[in-house]
mmCIF file of C-alpha atoms in Angstrom:
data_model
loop_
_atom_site.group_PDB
_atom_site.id
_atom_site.type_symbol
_atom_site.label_atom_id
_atom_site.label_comp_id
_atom_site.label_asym_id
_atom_site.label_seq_id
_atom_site.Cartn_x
_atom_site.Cartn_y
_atom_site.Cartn_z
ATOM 1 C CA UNK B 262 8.367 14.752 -15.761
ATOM 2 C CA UNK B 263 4.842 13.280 -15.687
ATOM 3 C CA UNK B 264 2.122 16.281 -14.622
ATOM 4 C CA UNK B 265 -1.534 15.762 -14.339
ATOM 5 C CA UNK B 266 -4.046 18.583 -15.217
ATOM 6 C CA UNK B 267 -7.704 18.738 -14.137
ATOM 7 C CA UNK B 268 -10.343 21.103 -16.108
ATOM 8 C CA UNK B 269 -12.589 22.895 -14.953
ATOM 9 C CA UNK B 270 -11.187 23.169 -10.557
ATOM 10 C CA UNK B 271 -14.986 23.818 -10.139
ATOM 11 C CA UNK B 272 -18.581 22.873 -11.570
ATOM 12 C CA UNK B 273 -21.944 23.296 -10.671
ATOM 13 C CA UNK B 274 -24.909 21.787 -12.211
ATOM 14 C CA UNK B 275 -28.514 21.001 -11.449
ATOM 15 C CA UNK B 276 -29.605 17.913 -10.899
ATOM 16 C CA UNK B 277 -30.331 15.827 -13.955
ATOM 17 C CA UNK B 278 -27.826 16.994 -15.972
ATOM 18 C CA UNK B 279 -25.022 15.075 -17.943
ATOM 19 C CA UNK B 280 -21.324 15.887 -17.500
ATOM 20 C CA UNK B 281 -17.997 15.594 -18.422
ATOM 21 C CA UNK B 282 -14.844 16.239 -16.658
ATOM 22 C CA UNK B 283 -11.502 16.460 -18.249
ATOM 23 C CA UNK B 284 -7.812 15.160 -17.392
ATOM 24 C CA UNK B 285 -4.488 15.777 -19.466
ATOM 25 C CA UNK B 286 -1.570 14.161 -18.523
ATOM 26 C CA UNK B 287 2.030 15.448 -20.628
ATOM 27 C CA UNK B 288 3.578 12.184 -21.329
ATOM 28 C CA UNK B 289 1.839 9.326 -22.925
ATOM 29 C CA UNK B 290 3.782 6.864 -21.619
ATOM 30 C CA UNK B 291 1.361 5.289 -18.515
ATOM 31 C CA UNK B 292 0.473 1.875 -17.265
ATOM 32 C CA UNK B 293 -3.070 2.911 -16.377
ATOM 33 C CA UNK B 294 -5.020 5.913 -15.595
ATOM 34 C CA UNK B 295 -7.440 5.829 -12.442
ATOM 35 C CA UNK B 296 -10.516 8.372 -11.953
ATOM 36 C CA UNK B 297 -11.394 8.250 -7.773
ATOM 37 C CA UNK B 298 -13.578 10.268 -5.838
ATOM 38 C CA UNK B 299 -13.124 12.339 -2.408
ATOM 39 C CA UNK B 300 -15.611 13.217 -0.035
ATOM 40 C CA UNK B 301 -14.880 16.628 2.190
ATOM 41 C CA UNK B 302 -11.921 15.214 5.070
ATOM 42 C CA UNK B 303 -12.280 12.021 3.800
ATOM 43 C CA UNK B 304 -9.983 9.291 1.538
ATOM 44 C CA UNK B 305 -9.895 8.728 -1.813
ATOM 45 C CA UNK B 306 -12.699 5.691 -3.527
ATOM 46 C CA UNK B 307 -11.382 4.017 -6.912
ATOM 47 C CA UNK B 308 -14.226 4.772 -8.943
ATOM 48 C CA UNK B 309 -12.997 3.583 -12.598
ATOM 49 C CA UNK B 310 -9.579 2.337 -13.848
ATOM 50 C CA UNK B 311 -8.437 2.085 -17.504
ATOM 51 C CA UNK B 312 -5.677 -0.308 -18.379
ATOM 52 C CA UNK B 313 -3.168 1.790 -21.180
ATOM 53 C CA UNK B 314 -4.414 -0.680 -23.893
ATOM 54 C CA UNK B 315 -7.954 -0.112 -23.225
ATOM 55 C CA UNK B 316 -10.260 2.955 -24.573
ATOM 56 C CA UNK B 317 -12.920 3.086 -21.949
ATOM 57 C CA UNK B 318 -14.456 1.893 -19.198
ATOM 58 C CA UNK B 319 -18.023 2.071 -17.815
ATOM 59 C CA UNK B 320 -19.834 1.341 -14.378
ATOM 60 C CA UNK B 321 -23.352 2.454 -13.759
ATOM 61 C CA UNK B 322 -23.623 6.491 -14.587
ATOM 62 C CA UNK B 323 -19.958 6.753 -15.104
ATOM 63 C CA UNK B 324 -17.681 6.087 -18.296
ATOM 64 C CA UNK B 325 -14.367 7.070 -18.634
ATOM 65 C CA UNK B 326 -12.545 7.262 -21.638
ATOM 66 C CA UNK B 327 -8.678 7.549 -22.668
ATOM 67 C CA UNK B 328 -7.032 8.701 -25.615
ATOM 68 C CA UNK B 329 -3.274 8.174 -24.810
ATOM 69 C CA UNK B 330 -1.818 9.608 -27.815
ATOM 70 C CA UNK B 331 -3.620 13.233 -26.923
ATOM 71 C CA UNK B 332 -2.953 12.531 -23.027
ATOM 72 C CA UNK B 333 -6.599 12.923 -22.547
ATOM 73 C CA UNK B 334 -8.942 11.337 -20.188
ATOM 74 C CA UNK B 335 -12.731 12.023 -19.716
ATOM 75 C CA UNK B 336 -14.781 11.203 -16.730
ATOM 76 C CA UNK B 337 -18.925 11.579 -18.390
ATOM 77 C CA UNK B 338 -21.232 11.280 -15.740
ATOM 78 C CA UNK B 339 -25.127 10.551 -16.612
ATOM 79 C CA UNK B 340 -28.047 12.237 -15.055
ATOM 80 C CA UNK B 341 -26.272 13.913 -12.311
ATOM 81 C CA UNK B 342 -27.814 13.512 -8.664
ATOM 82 C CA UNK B 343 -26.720 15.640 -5.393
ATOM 83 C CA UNK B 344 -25.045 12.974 -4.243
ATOM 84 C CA UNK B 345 -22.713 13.086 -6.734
ATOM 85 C CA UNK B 346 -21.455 16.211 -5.103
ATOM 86 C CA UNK B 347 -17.644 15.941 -4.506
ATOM 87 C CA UNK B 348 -14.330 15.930 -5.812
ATOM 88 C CA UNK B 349 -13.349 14.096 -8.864
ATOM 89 C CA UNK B 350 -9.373 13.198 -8.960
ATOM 90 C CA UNK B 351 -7.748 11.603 -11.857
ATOM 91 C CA UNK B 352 -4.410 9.978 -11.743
ATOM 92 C CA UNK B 353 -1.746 8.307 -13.388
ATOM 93 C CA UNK B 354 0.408 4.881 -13.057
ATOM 94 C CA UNK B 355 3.764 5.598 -14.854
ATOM 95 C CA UNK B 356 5.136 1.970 -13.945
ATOM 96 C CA UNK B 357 3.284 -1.456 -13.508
ATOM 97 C CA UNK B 358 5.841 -2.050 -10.742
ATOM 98 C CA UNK B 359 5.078 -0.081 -7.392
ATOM 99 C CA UNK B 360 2.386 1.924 -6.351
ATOM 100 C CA UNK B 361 2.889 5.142 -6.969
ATOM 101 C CA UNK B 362 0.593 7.117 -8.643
ATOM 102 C CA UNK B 363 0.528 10.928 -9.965
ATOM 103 C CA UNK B 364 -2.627 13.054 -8.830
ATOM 104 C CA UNK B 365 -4.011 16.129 -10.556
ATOM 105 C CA UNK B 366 -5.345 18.454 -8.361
ATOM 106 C CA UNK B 367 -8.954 17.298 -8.969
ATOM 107 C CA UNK B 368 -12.607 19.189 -9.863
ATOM 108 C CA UNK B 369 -14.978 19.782 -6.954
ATOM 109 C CA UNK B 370 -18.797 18.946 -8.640
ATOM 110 C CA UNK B 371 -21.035 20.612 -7.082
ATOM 111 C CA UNK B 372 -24.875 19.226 -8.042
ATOM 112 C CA UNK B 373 -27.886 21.116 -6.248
ATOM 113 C CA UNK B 374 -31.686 19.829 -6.281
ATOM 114 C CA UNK V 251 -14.586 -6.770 6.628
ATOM 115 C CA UNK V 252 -12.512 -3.480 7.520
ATOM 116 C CA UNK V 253 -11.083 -1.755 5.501
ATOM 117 C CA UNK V 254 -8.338 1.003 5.394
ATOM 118 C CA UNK V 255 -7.566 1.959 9.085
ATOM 119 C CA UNK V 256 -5.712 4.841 10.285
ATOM 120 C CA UNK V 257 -5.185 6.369 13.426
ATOM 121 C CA UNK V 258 -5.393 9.332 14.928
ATOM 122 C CA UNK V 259 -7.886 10.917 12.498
ATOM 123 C CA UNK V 260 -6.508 14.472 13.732
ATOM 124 C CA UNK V 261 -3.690 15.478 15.685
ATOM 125 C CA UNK V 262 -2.102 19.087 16.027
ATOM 126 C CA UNK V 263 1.938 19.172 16.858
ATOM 127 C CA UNK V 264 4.557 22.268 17.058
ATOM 128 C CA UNK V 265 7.191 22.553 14.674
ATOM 129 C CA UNK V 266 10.499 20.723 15.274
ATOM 130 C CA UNK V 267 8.064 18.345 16.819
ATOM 131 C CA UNK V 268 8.108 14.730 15.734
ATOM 132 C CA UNK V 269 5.224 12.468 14.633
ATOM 133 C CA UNK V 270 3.969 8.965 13.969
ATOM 134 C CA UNK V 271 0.970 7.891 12.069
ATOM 135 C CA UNK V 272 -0.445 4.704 11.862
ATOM 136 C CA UNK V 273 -2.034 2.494 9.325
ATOM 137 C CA UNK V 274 -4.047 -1.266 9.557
ATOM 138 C CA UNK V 275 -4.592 -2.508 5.708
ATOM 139 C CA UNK V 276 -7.603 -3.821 4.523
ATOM 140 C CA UNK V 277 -7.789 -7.481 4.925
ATOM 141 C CA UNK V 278 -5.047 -9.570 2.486
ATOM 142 C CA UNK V 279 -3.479 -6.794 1.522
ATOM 143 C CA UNK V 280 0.596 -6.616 1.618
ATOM 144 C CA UNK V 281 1.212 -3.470 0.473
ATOM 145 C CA UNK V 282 1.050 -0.157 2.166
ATOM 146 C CA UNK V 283 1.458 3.277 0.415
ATOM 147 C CA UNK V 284 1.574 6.440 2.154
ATOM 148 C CA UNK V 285 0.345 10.208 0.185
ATOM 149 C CA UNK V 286 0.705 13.599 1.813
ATOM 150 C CA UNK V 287 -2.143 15.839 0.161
ATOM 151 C CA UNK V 288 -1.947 19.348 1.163
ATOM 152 C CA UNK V 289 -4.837 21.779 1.046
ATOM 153 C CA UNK V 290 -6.430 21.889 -2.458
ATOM 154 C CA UNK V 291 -3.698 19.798 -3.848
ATOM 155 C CA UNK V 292 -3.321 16.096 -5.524
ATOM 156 C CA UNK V 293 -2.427 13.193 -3.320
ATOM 157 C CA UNK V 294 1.457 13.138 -3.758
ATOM 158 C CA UNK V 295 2.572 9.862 -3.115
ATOM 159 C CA UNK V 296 5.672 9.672 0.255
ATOM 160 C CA UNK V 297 6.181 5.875 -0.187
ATOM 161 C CA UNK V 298 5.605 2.203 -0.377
ATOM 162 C CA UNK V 299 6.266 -0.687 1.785
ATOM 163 C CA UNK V 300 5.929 -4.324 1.047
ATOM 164 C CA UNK V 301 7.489 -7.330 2.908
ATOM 165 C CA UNK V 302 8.406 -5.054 5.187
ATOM 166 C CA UNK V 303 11.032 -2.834 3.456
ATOM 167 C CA UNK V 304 10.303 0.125 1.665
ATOM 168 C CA UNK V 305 10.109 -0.494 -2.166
ATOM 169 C CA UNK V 306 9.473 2.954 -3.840
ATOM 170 C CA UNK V 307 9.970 6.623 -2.590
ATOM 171 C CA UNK V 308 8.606 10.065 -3.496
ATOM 172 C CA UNK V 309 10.359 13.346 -3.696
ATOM 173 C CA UNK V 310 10.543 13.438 0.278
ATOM 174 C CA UNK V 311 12.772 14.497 2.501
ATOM 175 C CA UNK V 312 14.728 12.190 4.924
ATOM 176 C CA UNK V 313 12.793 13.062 7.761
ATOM 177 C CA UNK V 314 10.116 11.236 6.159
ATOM 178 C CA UNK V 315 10.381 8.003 7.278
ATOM 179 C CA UNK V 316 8.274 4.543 7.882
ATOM 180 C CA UNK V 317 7.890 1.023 8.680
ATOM 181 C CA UNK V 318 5.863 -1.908 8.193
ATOM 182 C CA UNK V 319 5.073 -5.122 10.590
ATOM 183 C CA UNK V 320 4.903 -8.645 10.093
ATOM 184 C CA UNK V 321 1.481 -8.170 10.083
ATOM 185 C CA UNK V 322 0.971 -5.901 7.367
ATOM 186 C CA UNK V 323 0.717 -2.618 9.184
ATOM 187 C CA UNK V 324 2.557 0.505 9.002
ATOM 188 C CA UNK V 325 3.901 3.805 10.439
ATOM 189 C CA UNK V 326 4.780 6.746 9.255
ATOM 190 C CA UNK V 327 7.467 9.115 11.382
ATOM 191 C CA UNK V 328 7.593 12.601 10.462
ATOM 192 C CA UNK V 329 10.850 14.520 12.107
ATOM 193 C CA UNK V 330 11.585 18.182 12.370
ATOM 194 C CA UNK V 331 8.143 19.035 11.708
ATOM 195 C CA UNK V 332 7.403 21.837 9.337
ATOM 196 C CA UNK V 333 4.451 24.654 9.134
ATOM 197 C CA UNK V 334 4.839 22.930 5.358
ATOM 198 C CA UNK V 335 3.982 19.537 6.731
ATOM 199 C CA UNK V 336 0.364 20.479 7.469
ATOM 200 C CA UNK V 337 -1.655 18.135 5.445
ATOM 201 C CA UNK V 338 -4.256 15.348 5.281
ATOM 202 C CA UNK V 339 -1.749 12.000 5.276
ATOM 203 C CA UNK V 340 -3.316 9.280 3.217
ATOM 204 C CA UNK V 341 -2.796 5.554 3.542
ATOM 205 C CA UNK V 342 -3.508 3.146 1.391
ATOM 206 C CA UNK V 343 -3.236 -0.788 1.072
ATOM 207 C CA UNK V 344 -3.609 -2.964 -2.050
ATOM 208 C CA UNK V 345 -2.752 -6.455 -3.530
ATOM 209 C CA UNK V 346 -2.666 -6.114 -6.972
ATOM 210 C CA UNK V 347 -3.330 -2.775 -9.383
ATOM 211 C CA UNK V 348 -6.294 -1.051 -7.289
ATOM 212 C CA UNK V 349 -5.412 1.334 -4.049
ATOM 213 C CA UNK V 350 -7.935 1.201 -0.986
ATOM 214 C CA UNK V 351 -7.399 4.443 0.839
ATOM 215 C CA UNK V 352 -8.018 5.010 4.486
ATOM 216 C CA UNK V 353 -10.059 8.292 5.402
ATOM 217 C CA UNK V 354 -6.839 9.573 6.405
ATOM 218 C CA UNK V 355 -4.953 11.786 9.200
ATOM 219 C CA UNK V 356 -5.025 15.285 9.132
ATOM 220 C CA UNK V 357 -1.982 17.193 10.716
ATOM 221 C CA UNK V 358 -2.057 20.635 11.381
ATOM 222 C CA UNK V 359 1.891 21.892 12.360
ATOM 223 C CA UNK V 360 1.624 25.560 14.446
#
């Protein structure tokens, strides 16, 4: 059975800095992995996907990488700003058919000015 | 161009109560996909409809139930309610690989 871990639940970090948070996954076998973002009450934004075949994948301040064979995933985030400030969910795609995806419980950034 | 609309955006019910929870996808999107995320939890995912017939479950219960429309949009019908079904329900629509989630509904079950 597919299970998703975040590391750290929690971070805080001034303003300015660079950071990384991490996502394991137990079985290698995924379509894609997906990093999205979730403000307080709110839904879920797709900020980066990685296809299984690809390594990484960058847009603006934000890179992800994936390692399959480890089940490891990285979401690095550049120069950190307090808007940044939410919570950072990874998840995987087992099968390219459907939609369902498996969540880990997510790390709540926390970025203060 | 809208995107991910659900309604209501809070609603409070008793248990054994029953509920329904609607969903308008974003514009050309056929696919609907309902999550339950409880407090401090993942998104686990309930469901998936598409052409109007549901097309992939989660480990739900049968009183979990739903339903799309010709035009795209979807319900969600909760029976029996549970204290356990407390939660922010998540919808989202797609056409293709990438979700577009709603803001969602949160239940609250006293």
């Amino acid at each position: 059975k597919q299970e998703v871990t975040q590391i750290p639940a929690a971070l805080s970090v001034p303003e300015g800095e660079n950071l990384v948070l991490n996502c394991s996954f137990t079985d290698s076998a995924i379509y894609n992995l997906q990093w999205f973002r979730q403000d307080p009450g709110k839904g879920l934004t797709s900020l980066l996907l990685i296809q299984s075949s690809q390594r990484e994948q960058t847009s603006g301040r934000l890179n992800a990488s994936l390692d399959k064979s480890s089940g490891r995933s990285t979401l690095y985030i550049a120069a950190s700003q307090p808007g940044d400030s939410a919570t950072y969910l990874c998840a995987v795609k087992v099968n390219q058919a459907g939609t369902a995806l498996i969540f880990g419980k997510g790390t709540t950034l926390s970025v203060s000015s | 161009d809208a995107g991910v609309t659900q309604s209501p955006t809070h609603l409070i019910k008793t248990r054994g109560q029953q509920v329904t929870l609607r969903c308008s996808p974003k514009s050309g999107h056929d696919t609907v996909s309902w999550y339950q995320q409880a407090l401090g939890q993942g998104p686990q995912f309930i469901f998936q409809y598409y052409e109007e017939e549901e097309r992939q479950r989660g480990n739900f219960p049968d009183r979990f139930s739903g339903h799309q429309f010709p035009n795209y949009s979807s319900e969600l019908n909760v029976n029996a309610l549970l204290l356990g079904d407390s939660a922010l329900y998540l919808c989202a629509s797609s056409q293709g690989t990438v979700l577009f989630f709603g803001s969602g509904t949160q239940l609250s079950v006293l």
